[in-house]
Amino acid sequence: MLSYYLKLLLNILLFFSLSSTLYAQKTESNVVLDVENQMSSQKLRLLNLVVTVKNVQSQQFKGKLQFVCPNGFKNINGEELQIILAPHEIKYIPVKIVIDENADAGKSIIVTKLYNLSGILISQKSTEHIIDVDSSILINPLATTIYRSSPQDPLSVQVRVSNTGNVQQDITLVCKFPDPSDSNVFFEQNAVIPPKKDSVFTFTYLPSKNLARLSTFSVSISGFRNPEKEIFGSASVGVQNISSVQKYQNLEFFNFSDETKNQITTSYRKVGNDIDIYQITGSGGINLSSGYVFLRGNVAFLNNQQTPLVTNTNLILRQGKNEYSIGSVNKLLDMTLVGRGVEYSHTFQKNQKIEVGFVDQNFNLAEKNSWLKNGYGFFTKGTLQSNNNSKNISAAYIYRYDPFEKVNHSILGTEANYDFNESWKLNAKLNGGISNYETQNSTKPSFSAESNYVGKLKNINLNGNYFFSTDYYPGNRRGSIYLQQSFSTQLKKHSLHTNIIVSNFSPKFYFFDREQLSQNTRLEIGNRFPKLRDFNLSILYQYQNESSNSYNNFFGNWNSPEVQKINAHRIVEQFSWISALRRQSLVIGIETGLVNYPMSTDRQFQMRLSGNYSFRKFNINSIYQSGSYYLSEYAFTALIGEKNYKKITYSFFYNDSFAKDKINLSTGLSYIDDIVYGKSPSAFLNAKYIGKNFNAFLNSSWYNYSSGALHTNLVTFEIGVTVNLRKTVLNPEKKAVIKAFAFYDDNGNNIYDDGEKPATEYILNINTIALKTNTLGEASYRSVPFGKYVLKQFIQQGWYYDESEFVVDNYVYSLQIPLHQNGSFNGKVSFDYNMKKAVEFEHRGSSITCSIMKDDQVVQKIYTNDEGEFTAFLPTGDYTVVLNESSLPTNTFCEIKSHKITITACKISTIPNFIISVKEKKINTKKFGN
């Protein structure tokens, strides 16, 4: 029992002893420590701290300051600092901490500790510093241009991805090779790159024959951050297929011009049991030394017809600004001319264009015995600013002879397009016509006028179309009046619109003396309500008035001039739901109204219900209609003695693609039941295979018609193959052959002398095309359009040629290229500064620019690498290398900014280093005492 109390007493004494000791360590010196962070920006690499030490006691204090820094932080003053304080003295001690680029992003703690001479901790303070997350990534190709001399060798593209930020990056690189044979040549690589590290990625691909034929092409590489797939950069590498013979290729029009297509399609079609059709279509062209020739053809052979059917077939010759065409002509002027004939057009220097042509109105080019029997015509048209769709004006004269009406028609007219601004645009036409009728021995003048415009007044969108032509006008719309005007606006989230159409059709002919008249008036006023999630609702009022005498024979009074009328008032509602996530959509339409029919005095009810549902690759449609919406429907109903017109349609469609979109399939079923079409089910199945060199297709359909005693069953089947030949980019300009000859000019007189040798396997650059000379020092660049070209300098094998411009103006252009020996020089930039006195700056040696001057002219610009080094290859001579101070880091300068150097052939020279200095600032230490 006694031993227990003795142990308890010893423990109590020990506790009080330790407590008093600890209390003495913290309070024996009355010294106050404080730390202030004076850094203004978290992006700078220099941290300024001010440590305040205050001795509040009446005796001297001696001790030391110790700084504990995290990884990536370095104290310029050192990890420990001795300190002596007089009684009641205050010291302010500046501390500079350099933050390395490899410092971790986020929060970092710097601890400042104060010890006395006995090593006892007096006080400590923690300072928090936050480094922003930097997710910068750079992507650069190791070589911006790759030269390929063998088409059988694989192509390797290398890019360096540098993580210049301070966090780890998970990335995906996608490389695309532009192979014409396969548009989906993509390669992917994934990697995780630590901060301040870089990685090199290599993509290897064996180009197809079509890609290897191209003189030059670009490979694109794009980088994405995972998992968001956010793009962080891209790069491109130019590939030059070098050869002693190259052919000019204009890549700007390679994928957009219709005349680049070079293909042939053959097909067999069977219609029902009696008709067999064999068809050949195709197009293709070849370049000539002056222009090109392009042929487009469509020939069909029918089993019951001896003469082949040749349509949409013509031969085109283009030479510069001239174009000649012979074959099928389809000229959609105000009086359309369609048939076989010839055309010519010429475009002048200021984009003034003239067109002329003659047409025999027979659509079959192979027809033998009907030359000019179906009528003929010719036209001429002139256009100012033909290449400007927003501001142009044209005038045309059209002549056509109609042998059936025995009349000569002529039209002279003009058309203008003018865009006042982005909101207001106007199109106007005015045509005058005259017709000489041979049988009646009379002349009929006529005219037409048309105007189309779009505009905007405040928030109201306007659109109008107005047309008028006289009764005997020989153009496409004879005896017509058409007025259309629409208004639309956005009121809050409501879309309001109004559309009005008034038309009158009353043409007159000498050979057809019965008066024709058709009039239509239509008014729509509607609103699309604001979208509610995935739902839309629109409601509109519709008024329709139709009158015509064209259907009088259906009512048993063909010779009567009486006009039959139908007018209706309807409410149209449309409800739609679209779910992009589920790839579904539903559209329901409901139309109800009251209508007056010709043979009824009372208004009758009519309605139409429609629905469309789409799910992924399926689509379903259905329509139910009760009541006639048009005079034609009412006339057919009256003809068979029915009281009310009804129509029901159903349709189902399916579209899909397989095998990486190489096989496309489309199929569907339909059923129609109405008075006009009877009960008519139908179906179709279409399939297409898309390959590299050929396409194959299969089309089939079945149609059944059943109405009363009439029954028809029709099956159509078609199979065909399209062969894709080598594409040719056609050029209408004059083309030449550049024959280049490169030689070693030993005596420097730029002339090929006896004893001088041809330069074999030497690469020449003309614009963007690379050529390699053969064993005779020769290279050819073929099909080159006349014009200006640049021989770009390319130093190699210790020899160079001068960069120069030349003009090709002959069909054969000889180019002599003398080669001179070159030299080179090296240089470097280095930093010289006091770490304790230097202001904040970016310590980098890369991307500093130097200009190489000769005769006060800049001949070349070079850039330093990451180590601050640079190299240049130059012809022999005296040069001055000038440092561009604006490319230096902030707060740095260079006192000696230029060096002179003499370049000697086959020798590597070195210039003195450019010394980069850093601006300094004074460090003040403030002392305060009693």
Tab-separated table of C-alpha atoms in Angstrom, residues 173-413:
chain	number	residue	atom	x	y	z
A	173	LEU	CA	-4.035	11.836	-79.712
A	174	VAL	CA	-5.953	11.343	-82.970
A	175	CYS	CA	-4.062	11.283	-86.272
A	176	LYS	CA	-5.849	11.508	-89.637
A	177	PHE	CA	-4.281	10.634	-92.977
A	178	PRO	CA	-6.196	12.204	-95.914
A	179	ASP	CA	-6.392	9.079	-98.039
A	180	PRO	CA	-8.798	9.493	-101.006
A	181	SER	CA	-9.393	5.736	-100.990
A	182	ASP	CA	-10.666	5.702	-97.404
A	183	SER	CA	-12.064	8.769	-95.655
A	184	ASN	CA	-11.912	7.096	-92.213
A	185	VAL	CA	-8.155	6.593	-91.720
A	186	PHE	CA	-7.858	7.557	-88.035
A	187	PHE	CA	-5.308	6.373	-85.480
A	188	GLU	CA	-5.511	6.914	-81.711
A	189	GLN	CA	-2.941	6.760	-78.914
A	190	ASN	CA	-3.515	7.289	-75.191
A	191	ALA	CA	-0.976	8.361	-72.588
A	192	VAL	CA	-0.548	9.898	-69.134
A	193	ILE	CA	2.124	12.628	-69.025
A	194	PRO	CA	3.549	13.846	-65.676
A	195	PRO	CA	3.990	17.597	-65.134
A	196	LYS	CA	6.987	19.238	-66.815
A	197	LYS	CA	7.573	16.131	-68.912
A	198	ASP	CA	7.105	15.427	-72.575
A	199	SER	CA	6.494	12.384	-74.740
A	200	VAL	CA	7.044	11.608	-78.406
A	201	PHE	CA	4.280	9.808	-80.309
A	202	THR	CA	4.774	8.060	-83.642
A	203	PHE	CA	1.989	7.293	-86.133
A	204	THR	CA	2.890	4.967	-89.005
A	205	TYR	CA	0.749	4.375	-92.086
A	206	LEU	CA	1.304	2.852	-95.508
A	207	PRO	CA	-0.381	5.247	-97.974
A	208	SER	CA	-2.580	3.833	-100.703
A	209	LYS	CA	-1.737	4.325	-104.357
A	210	ASN	CA	-4.176	7.249	-104.596
A	211	LEU	CA	-2.527	9.041	-101.688
A	212	ALA	CA	0.985	8.282	-102.922
A	213	ARG	CA	0.132	9.893	-106.266
A	214	LEU	CA	-0.465	13.278	-104.638
A	215	SER	CA	2.487	15.643	-104.867
A	216	THR	CA	1.753	17.066	-101.433
A	217	PHE	CA	-0.744	16.508	-98.626
A	218	SER	CA	-1.128	17.286	-94.930
A	219	VAL	CA	-1.486	14.915	-91.979
A	220	SER	CA	-3.437	16.395	-89.060
A	221	ILE	CA	-2.966	15.446	-85.396
A	222	SER	CA	-5.380	16.600	-82.686
A	223	GLY	CA	-5.001	16.226	-78.917
A	224	PHE	CA	-7.837	15.714	-76.414
A	225	ARG	CA	-7.966	15.707	-72.627
A	226	ASN	CA	-9.617	12.690	-71.044
A	227	PRO	CA	-12.305	11.972	-70.092
A	228	GLU	CA	-14.063	15.160	-71.277
A	229	LYS	CA	-12.495	14.896	-74.767
A	230	GLU	CA	-11.682	18.603	-74.617
A	231	ILE	CA	-9.328	19.549	-77.442
A	232	PHE	CA	-6.087	21.133	-76.221
A	233	GLY	CA	-4.224	21.595	-79.492
A	234	SER	CA	-3.557	20.405	-82.997
A	235	ALA	CA	-0.690	20.200	-85.441
A	236	SER	CA	-0.206	19.398	-89.087
A	237	VAL	CA	2.664	17.832	-90.956
A	238	GLY	CA	3.206	18.473	-94.642
A	239	VAL	CA	4.225	15.469	-96.718
A	240	GLN	CA	6.049	15.917	-100.019
A	241	ASN	CA	6.227	12.961	-102.396
A	242	ILE	CA	9.455	13.829	-104.175
A	243	SER	CA	10.168	12.641	-107.688
A	244	SER	CA	12.042	13.768	-110.754
A	245	VAL	CA	8.641	14.189	-112.477
A	246	GLN	CA	5.714	15.887	-110.730
A	247	LYS	CA	2.263	16.911	-111.937
A	248	TYR	CA	0.427	20.077	-110.932
A	249	GLN	CA	-2.572	19.520	-108.657
A	250	ASN	CA	-5.005	22.227	-107.587
A	251	LEU	CA	-6.222	20.871	-104.250
A	252	GLU	CA	-8.610	23.780	-103.661
A	253	PHE	CA	-11.129	22.323	-106.093
A	254	PHE	CA	-10.347	18.652	-105.587
A	255	ASN	CA	-13.369	17.830	-103.469
A	256	PHE	CA	-15.875	20.448	-104.601
A	257	SER	CA	-15.889	20.522	-108.395
A	258	ASP	CA	-18.462	18.292	-110.129
A	259	GLU	CA	-16.026	17.918	-112.976
A	260	THR	CA	-13.573	16.004	-110.784
A	261	LYS	CA	-15.862	12.976	-110.943
A	262	ASN	CA	-14.498	10.258	-113.163
A	263	GLN	CA	-16.793	7.256	-113.061
A	264	ILE	CA	-18.901	4.864	-115.126
A	265	THR	CA	-22.209	3.293	-114.063
A	266	THR	CA	-23.898	0.364	-115.787
A	267	SER	CA	-27.324	-0.885	-114.754
A	268	TYR	CA	-30.145	-3.190	-115.774
A	269	ARG	CA	-33.766	-2.311	-114.992
A	270	LYS	CA	-36.855	-4.450	-115.501
A	271	VAL	CA	-40.255	-2.731	-115.357
A	272	GLY	CA	-43.164	-5.163	-115.205
A	273	ASN	CA	-43.070	-8.117	-117.571
A	274	ASP	CA	-42.484	-6.298	-120.850
A	275	ILE	CA	-39.866	-3.554	-120.436
A	276	ASP	CA	-36.126	-4.173	-120.123
A	277	ILE	CA	-33.762	-1.216	-119.908
A	278	TYR	CA	-29.957	-1.322	-120.130
A	279	GLN	CA	-28.333	1.958	-119.112
A	280	ILE	CA	-24.829	3.419	-119.124
A	281	THR	CA	-24.030	6.715	-117.401
A	282	GLY	CA	-20.723	8.321	-116.616
A	283	SER	CA	-18.528	11.360	-116.624
A	284	GLY	CA	-14.858	12.184	-116.908
A	285	GLY	CA	-12.372	14.612	-118.323
A	286	ILE	CA	-8.780	15.098	-119.380
A	287	ASN	CA	-6.496	18.103	-119.216
A	288	LEU	CA	-5.138	19.580	-122.436
A	289	SER	CA	-2.154	21.851	-122.855
A	290	SER	CA	-4.687	24.642	-123.215
A	291	GLY	CA	-7.825	23.938	-121.153
A	292	TYR	CA	-9.601	20.648	-120.686
A	293	VAL	CA	-12.290	18.403	-122.189
A	294	PHE	CA	-15.111	16.978	-120.072
A	295	LEU	CA	-17.698	14.398	-121.188
A	296	ARG	CA	-20.955	13.586	-119.431
A	297	GLY	CA	-23.156	10.786	-120.814
A	298	ASN	CA	-26.445	8.952	-120.225
A	299	VAL	CA	-27.445	6.240	-122.745
A	300	ALA	CA	-30.376	3.837	-122.328
A	301	PHE	CA	-31.356	0.858	-124.510
A	302	LEU	CA	-34.967	-0.366	-124.410
A	303	ASN	CA	-35.929	-3.803	-125.632
A	304	ASN	CA	-38.905	-2.494	-127.648
A	305	GLN	CA	-37.101	0.492	-129.177
A	306	GLN	CA	-34.401	0.350	-131.840
A	307	THR	CA	-33.063	3.878	-131.316
A	308	PRO	CA	-31.139	4.320	-128.064
A	309	LEU	CA	-32.265	7.054	-125.702
A	310	VAL	CA	-29.426	9.555	-125.213
A	311	THR	CA	-30.142	12.360	-122.736
A	312	ASN	CA	-28.125	14.608	-120.399
A	313	THR	CA	-25.100	13.997	-122.597
A	314	ASN	CA	-22.710	16.727	-123.641
A	315	LEU	CA	-19.086	17.421	-124.452
A	316	ILE	CA	-17.534	20.498	-122.830
A	317	LEU	CA	-14.323	22.242	-123.824
A	318	ARG	CA	-12.992	24.953	-121.508
A	319	GLN	CA	-10.079	27.162	-122.464
A	320	GLY	CA	-9.364	29.970	-120.058
A	321	LYS	CA	-12.408	32.260	-120.020
A	322	ASN	CA	-14.082	30.424	-122.920
A	323	GLU	CA	-16.423	27.464	-122.647
A	324	TYR	CA	-17.865	25.432	-125.535
A	325	SER	CA	-20.553	22.773	-125.132
A	326	ILE	CA	-22.278	20.465	-127.607
A	327	GLY	CA	-24.994	17.915	-126.834
A	328	SER	CA	-27.850	18.189	-124.371
A	329	VAL	CA	-28.869	21.749	-123.494
A	330	ASN	CA	-31.162	22.581	-120.589
A	331	LYS	CA	-31.432	26.365	-120.357
A	332	LEU	CA	-33.820	27.465	-117.617
A	333	LEU	CA	-34.507	30.985	-118.853
A	334	ASP	CA	-37.836	32.801	-118.734
A	335	MET	CA	-38.768	30.748	-121.793
A	336	THR	CA	-37.184	27.345	-121.219
A	337	LEU	CA	-35.179	25.780	-124.012
A	338	VAL	CA	-34.508	22.054	-123.641
A	339	GLY	CA	-33.105	19.713	-126.280
A	340	ARG	CA	-29.941	19.134	-128.259
A	341	GLY	CA	-27.715	21.958	-129.378
A	342	VAL	CA	-24.606	24.005	-128.763
A	343	GLU	CA	-23.579	26.646	-126.211
A	344	TYR	CA	-20.753	29.136	-125.898
A	345	SER	CA	-19.828	31.469	-123.032
A	346	HIS	CA	-17.015	33.938	-122.416
A	347	THR	CA	-16.103	35.719	-119.189
A	348	PHE	CA	-14.278	39.016	-119.497
A	349	GLN	CA	-11.676	40.396	-117.094
A	350	LYS	CA	-14.155	42.399	-115.006
A	351	ASN	CA	-16.447	39.352	-114.587
A	352	GLN	CA	-18.658	40.413	-117.448
A	353	LYS	CA	-20.110	37.297	-119.022
A	354	ILE	CA	-21.827	36.603	-122.335
A	355	GLU	CA	-23.646	33.377	-123.285
A	356	VAL	CA	-25.129	32.270	-126.619
A	357	GLY	CA	-26.681	29.005	-127.738
A	358	PHE	CA	-28.880	27.171	-130.237
A	359	VAL	CA	-31.339	24.389	-129.288
A	360	ASP	CA	-33.236	21.833	-131.336
A	361	GLN	CA	-36.145	20.913	-129.081
A	362	ASN	CA	-35.699	17.166	-129.124
A	363	PHE	CA	-34.509	15.664	-125.864
A	364	ASN	CA	-33.058	12.511	-127.509
A	365	LEU	CA	-29.660	13.181	-129.081
A	366	ALA	CA	-29.852	9.974	-131.116
A	367	GLU	CA	-33.190	10.757	-132.762
A	368	LYS	CA	-32.566	10.647	-136.541
A	369	ASN	CA	-35.648	11.901	-138.382
A	370	SER	CA	-36.929	14.764	-136.268
A	371	TRP	CA	-34.314	17.484	-136.717
A	372	LEU	CA	-36.055	20.837	-136.033
A	373	LYS	CA	-39.492	19.179	-136.345
A	374	ASN	CA	-40.420	19.725	-132.674
A	375	GLY	CA	-39.323	23.347	-132.705
A	376	TYR	CA	-36.068	25.150	-132.132
A	377	GLY	CA	-34.685	28.292	-130.558
A	378	PHE	CA	-31.633	30.264	-129.648
A	379	PHE	CA	-30.654	32.603	-126.831
A	380	THR	CA	-28.070	35.153	-125.821
A	381	LYS	CA	-27.460	36.492	-122.342
A	382	GLY	CA	-25.092	39.080	-120.883
A	383	THR	CA	-24.273	39.501	-117.191
A	384	LEU	CA	-22.414	42.200	-115.271
A	385	GLN	CA	-20.595	41.079	-112.084
A	386	SER	CA	-21.372	37.445	-112.812
A	387	ASN	CA	-19.355	36.281	-109.800
A	388	ASN	CA	-21.270	38.487	-107.351
A	389	ASN	CA	-24.556	36.973	-106.196
A	390	SER	CA	-25.482	40.000	-104.101
A	391	LYS	CA	-25.109	42.657	-106.804
A	392	ASN	CA	-25.485	41.800	-110.475
A	393	ILE	CA	-27.595	42.603	-113.500
A	394	SER	CA	-28.231	40.642	-116.687
A	395	ALA	CA	-30.138	40.943	-119.946
A	396	ALA	CA	-31.285	38.141	-122.255
A	397	TYR	CA	-32.910	37.643	-125.645
A	398	ILE	CA	-34.710	34.333	-126.311
A	399	TYR	CA	-36.228	33.113	-129.578
A	400	ARG	CA	-38.304	29.952	-130.049
A	401	TYR	CA	-40.303	28.584	-132.976
A	402	ASP	CA	-43.324	26.423	-132.080
A	403	PRO	CA	-44.390	24.274	-135.085
A	404	PHE	CA	-47.570	23.048	-133.390
A	405	GLU	CA	-48.974	26.526	-132.803
A	406	LYS	CA	-47.047	27.848	-135.841
A	407	VAL	CA	-45.746	30.879	-134.007
A	408	ASN	CA	-42.427	32.696	-133.589
A	409	HIS	CA	-41.866	33.809	-129.992
A	410	SER	CA	-39.313	36.414	-128.900
A	411	ILE	CA	-38.579	37.631	-125.371
A	412	LEU	CA	-36.243	40.441	-124.364
A	413	GLY	CA	-35.759	40.914	-120.647
